[in-house]
Amino acid sequence: PSLALAAPLLHEAREDIYLICVDTAVAGLVARGITPDLVVVLESQHHNLLDFLPPERAGGTRESTPQYAVAADLTAYPQSLRRVPSDALYLFTSRFAETKLFDRLDAAGLLPPLIPALGSVGVVAARIATRVSTGPVYLCGLDFAYYDEKTHAAGTPPMRREQLQQHRLRRYTGISVRRNAHFLGRKNPC
């Protein structure tokens, strides 16, 4: 959710920075008039298709191609990458398991560059940023703690999904945080 707080600064500095974002953040950035230079994709399931649809969020028409490059894990969901031109697609692999497929690709010289399996697309994006930058790297929107009961910034697919599920009997009030009243106020809950 802190991406919304950083957006004005990103917009102001946009011409002077190389902007890398994760797949889920691209819609929120483009909705604010900020097109990234590189989008990092790890997700191997269909869930992140919403990060890239509709394509007009990427600064063009439904028929246009995205105006950014994509760095994707070899295991990323193929349909997420179908609109990315081949000259704007950079594959990498995180060898998350020892498999014969990786061994065969490596032996044939076909295994893309290796990035360690880091567990989060945000951490992988930070790793890529430190490798392609010769200057300082600034992180924003890489939240590991929620505030205002929001899990993502406005304009991103998870927040849009929550908003679309609203109706007059169900209002979005943020994530449900369960607190155990028994432990509140006790110094040692164990």
Short mmCIF file of C-alpha atoms in Angstrom, two decimals:
data_model
loop_
_atom_site.label_atom_id
_atom_site.label_comp_id
_atom_site.label_asym_id
_atom_site.label_seq_id
_atom_site.Cartn_x
_atom_site.Cartn_y
_atom_site.Cartn_z
CA PRO A 1 0.00 0.00 0.00
CA SER A 2 2.92 2.43 0.46
CA LEU A 3 3.25 2.65 -3.33
CA ALA A 4 0.47 5.24 -3.21
CA LEU A 5 2.59 7.38 -0.88
CA ALA A 6 5.65 7.14 -3.13
CA ALA A 7 3.80 7.74 -6.42
CA PRO A 8 4.12 11.57 -6.41
CA LEU A 9 7.88 11.31 -5.92
CA LEU A 10 8.16 8.65 -8.63
CA HIS A 11 6.14 10.81 -11.00
CA GLU A 12 8.34 13.84 -10.31
CA ALA A 13 11.61 11.91 -10.72
CA ARG A 14 10.42 9.61 -13.54
CA GLU A 15 12.65 11.03 -16.28
CA ASP A 16 15.76 10.68 -14.10
CA ILE A 17 15.34 7.11 -12.86
CA TYR A 18 15.22 3.58 -14.22
CA LEU A 19 12.01 2.24 -12.73
CA ILE A 20 11.66 -1.48 -11.99
CA CYS A 21 8.39 -2.77 -10.57
CA VAL A 22 6.74 -6.08 -9.81
CA ASP A 23 3.84 -7.43 -11.85
CA THR A 24 1.17 -6.54 -9.31
CA ALA A 25 2.32 -2.90 -9.14
CA VAL A 26 2.26 -2.14 -12.88
CA ALA A 27 -1.47 -1.37 -13.03
CA GLY A 28 -1.27 0.92 -9.98
CA LEU A 29 1.67 2.79 -11.50
CA VAL A 30 0.15 3.16 -14.96
CA ALA A 31 -3.14 4.32 -13.43
CA ARG A 32 -1.11 7.17 -11.90
CA GLY A 33 0.54 8.04 -15.21
CA ILE A 34 3.82 6.27 -14.42
CA THR A 35 5.08 3.66 -16.89
CA PRO A 36 7.91 1.48 -15.56
CA ASP A 37 10.98 0.56 -17.58
CA LEU A 38 10.99 -3.07 -16.41
CA VAL A 39 8.35 -5.32 -14.86
CA VAL A 40 9.45 -8.45 -12.96
CA VAL A 41 7.24 -11.57 -13.17
CA LEU A 42 7.57 -14.79 -11.15
CA GLU A 43 4.03 -16.14 -10.82
CA SER A 44 3.55 -19.50 -12.54
CA GLN A 45 -0.24 -19.56 -12.13
CA HIS A 46 -3.01 -17.69 -13.91
CA HIS A 47 -3.57 -15.31 -11.00
CA ASN A 48 -1.30 -12.60 -12.31
CA LEU A 49 -3.06 -12.34 -15.68
CA LEU A 50 -5.04 -9.55 -14.04
CA ASP A 51 -1.77 -7.65 -13.55
CA PHE A 52 -1.53 -7.20 -17.31
CA LEU A 53 -5.15 -6.88 -18.43
CA PRO A 54 -6.58 -4.79 -19.93
CA PRO A 55 -3.55 -3.70 -21.95
CA GLU A 56 -4.70 -0.08 -22.20
CA ARG A 57 -3.40 0.29 -18.63
CA ALA A 58 0.08 0.09 -20.13
CA GLY A 59 -0.27 3.36 -21.96
CA GLY A 60 -1.85 2.26 -25.22
CA THR A 61 -4.92 0.84 -26.85
CA ARG A 62 -6.29 -2.68 -26.55
CA GLU A 63 -4.34 -3.60 -29.71
CA SER A 64 -1.04 -2.08 -28.58
CA THR A 65 1.85 -3.81 -26.87
CA PRO A 66 3.09 -2.88 -23.40
CA GLN A 67 5.46 0.08 -23.25
CA TYR A 68 7.84 -1.62 -20.83
CA ALA A 69 10.27 -4.54 -20.82
CA VAL A 70 9.57 -7.68 -18.78
CA ALA A 71 12.02 -9.84 -16.82
CA ALA A 72 10.30 -13.16 -16.21
CA ASP A 73 11.22 -16.40 -14.52
CA LEU A 74 11.35 -19.34 -16.90
CA THR A 75 8.39 -20.81 -15.00
CA ALA A 76 6.20 -17.69 -15.28
CA TYR A 77 2.69 -18.29 -16.59
CA PRO A 78 3.06 -18.10 -20.41
CA GLN A 79 -0.21 -16.23 -21.02
CA SER A 80 1.07 -13.39 -18.82
CA LEU A 81 3.87 -12.84 -21.31
CA ARG A 82 2.01 -13.28 -24.60
CA ARG A 83 1.76 -9.54 -25.40
CA VAL A 84 5.40 -8.80 -24.62
CA PRO A 85 7.54 -8.40 -27.75
CA SER A 86 10.45 -10.83 -27.89
CA ASP A 87 12.98 -7.98 -27.87
CA ALA A 88 11.48 -6.71 -24.59
CA LEU A 89 11.37 -10.07 -22.79
CA TYR A 90 14.27 -11.15 -20.60
CA LEU A 91 14.09 -14.62 -19.12
CA PHE A 92 15.89 -15.79 -16.00
CA THR A 93 15.56 -18.86 -13.86
CA SER A 94 15.50 -19.46 -10.15
CA ARG A 95 16.64 -23.01 -9.68
CA PHE A 96 14.15 -23.69 -6.93
CA ALA A 97 14.56 -27.47 -7.24
CA GLU A 98 17.04 -29.94 -8.64
CA THR A 99 15.33 -31.24 -11.76
CA LYS A 100 16.50 -33.09 -14.84
CA LEU A 101 14.93 -30.38 -17.01
CA PHE A 102 17.22 -27.71 -15.54
CA ASP A 103 20.18 -30.07 -15.95
CA ARG A 104 19.32 -30.70 -19.63
CA LEU A 105 18.80 -27.02 -20.37
CA ASP A 106 22.07 -26.18 -18.65
CA ALA A 107 23.97 -28.90 -20.55
CA ALA A 108 22.57 -27.61 -23.85
CA GLY A 109 23.50 -24.01 -22.99
CA LEU A 110 19.83 -23.01 -22.94
CA LEU A 111 19.34 -22.26 -19.25
CA PRO A 112 18.65 -18.53 -18.78
CA PRO A 113 20.71 -16.52 -16.26
CA LEU A 114 20.31 -17.75 -12.69
CA ILE A 115 18.78 -15.69 -9.90
CA PRO A 116 18.55 -17.44 -6.53
CA ALA A 117 15.07 -18.50 -5.42
CA LEU A 118 14.33 -15.62 -3.04
CA GLY A 119 10.67 -16.33 -2.33
CA SER A 120 9.13 -12.98 -3.27
CA VAL A 121 8.85 -11.13 -6.56
CA GLY A 122 9.68 -7.92 -4.71
CA VAL A 123 12.94 -9.32 -3.40
CA VAL A 124 13.82 -10.64 -6.87
CA ALA A 125 13.09 -7.17 -8.34
CA ALA A 126 15.41 -5.65 -5.73
CA ARG A 127 18.09 -8.20 -6.63
CA ILE A 128 17.78 -7.33 -10.34
CA ALA A 129 17.93 -3.61 -9.49
CA THR A 130 21.21 -4.06 -7.61
CA ARG A 131 22.66 -5.91 -10.60
CA VAL A 132 21.66 -3.43 -13.32
CA SER A 133 22.28 -0.21 -11.37
CA THR A 134 25.59 1.49 -10.80
CA GLY A 135 24.00 3.97 -8.41
CA PRO A 136 21.78 3.77 -5.36
CA VAL A 137 18.65 1.63 -5.40
CA TYR A 138 15.52 2.92 -3.68
CA LEU A 139 12.68 0.62 -2.72
CA CYS A 140 9.07 1.66 -2.32
CA GLY A 141 5.90 -0.35 -2.05
CA LEU A 142 7.73 -3.45 -0.81
CA ASP A 143 5.54 -3.80 2.24
CA PHE A 144 5.79 -6.71 4.60
CA ALA A 145 3.37 -5.16 7.07
CA TYR A 146 -0.06 -3.79 6.18
CA TYR A 147 -1.48 -0.50 7.38
CA ASP A 148 -5.00 0.86 7.12
CA GLU A 149 -5.95 -2.79 6.57
CA LYS A 150 -4.87 -2.56 2.90
CA THR A 151 -2.82 -5.33 1.33
CA HIS A 152 -1.98 -3.49 -1.91
CA ALA A 153 -2.05 0.02 -3.40
CA ALA A 154 -5.14 1.40 -5.10
CA GLY A 155 -5.35 0.49 -8.78
CA THR A 156 -3.69 -2.90 -8.36
CA PRO A 157 -5.64 -6.07 -9.19
CA PRO A 158 -6.03 -7.25 -5.57
CA MET A 159 -7.56 -3.91 -4.56
CA ARG A 160 -9.69 -3.74 -7.71
CA ARG A 161 -10.96 -7.26 -6.95
CA GLU A 162 -11.99 -6.15 -3.45
CA GLN A 163 -13.72 -3.07 -4.84
CA LEU A 164 -15.60 -5.11 -7.45
CA GLN A 165 -16.96 -7.38 -4.72
CA GLN A 166 -18.59 -4.47 -2.92
CA HIS A 167 -22.32 -3.93 -2.99
CA ARG A 168 -24.79 -2.18 -0.73
CA LEU A 169 -24.67 -5.01 1.80
CA ARG A 170 -20.91 -5.62 1.63
CA ARG A 171 -18.46 -2.76 1.91
CA TYR A 172 -14.70 -3.15 1.69
CA THR A 173 -13.26 -2.55 5.12
CA GLY A 174 -9.78 -3.92 4.57
CA ILE A 175 -8.32 -7.25 5.58
CA SER A 176 -9.77 -8.99 8.55
CA VAL A 177 -7.29 -8.87 11.38
CA ARG A 178 -8.20 -11.25 14.17
CA ARG A 179 -6.98 -10.34 17.59
CA ASN A 180 -7.24 -12.61 20.56
CA ALA A 181 -8.64 -10.50 23.36
CA HIS A 182 -7.34 -13.02 25.89
CA PHE A 183 -3.75 -12.00 25.09
CA LEU A 184 -4.33 -8.25 24.92
CA GLY A 185 -2.86 -6.52 27.92
CA ARG A 186 -0.93 -9.56 29.14
CA LYS A 187 2.83 -9.20 29.36
CA ASN A 188 3.62 -12.83 28.64
CA PRO A 189 0.98 -14.66 26.59
CA CYS A 190 2.88 -17.97 26.69
#
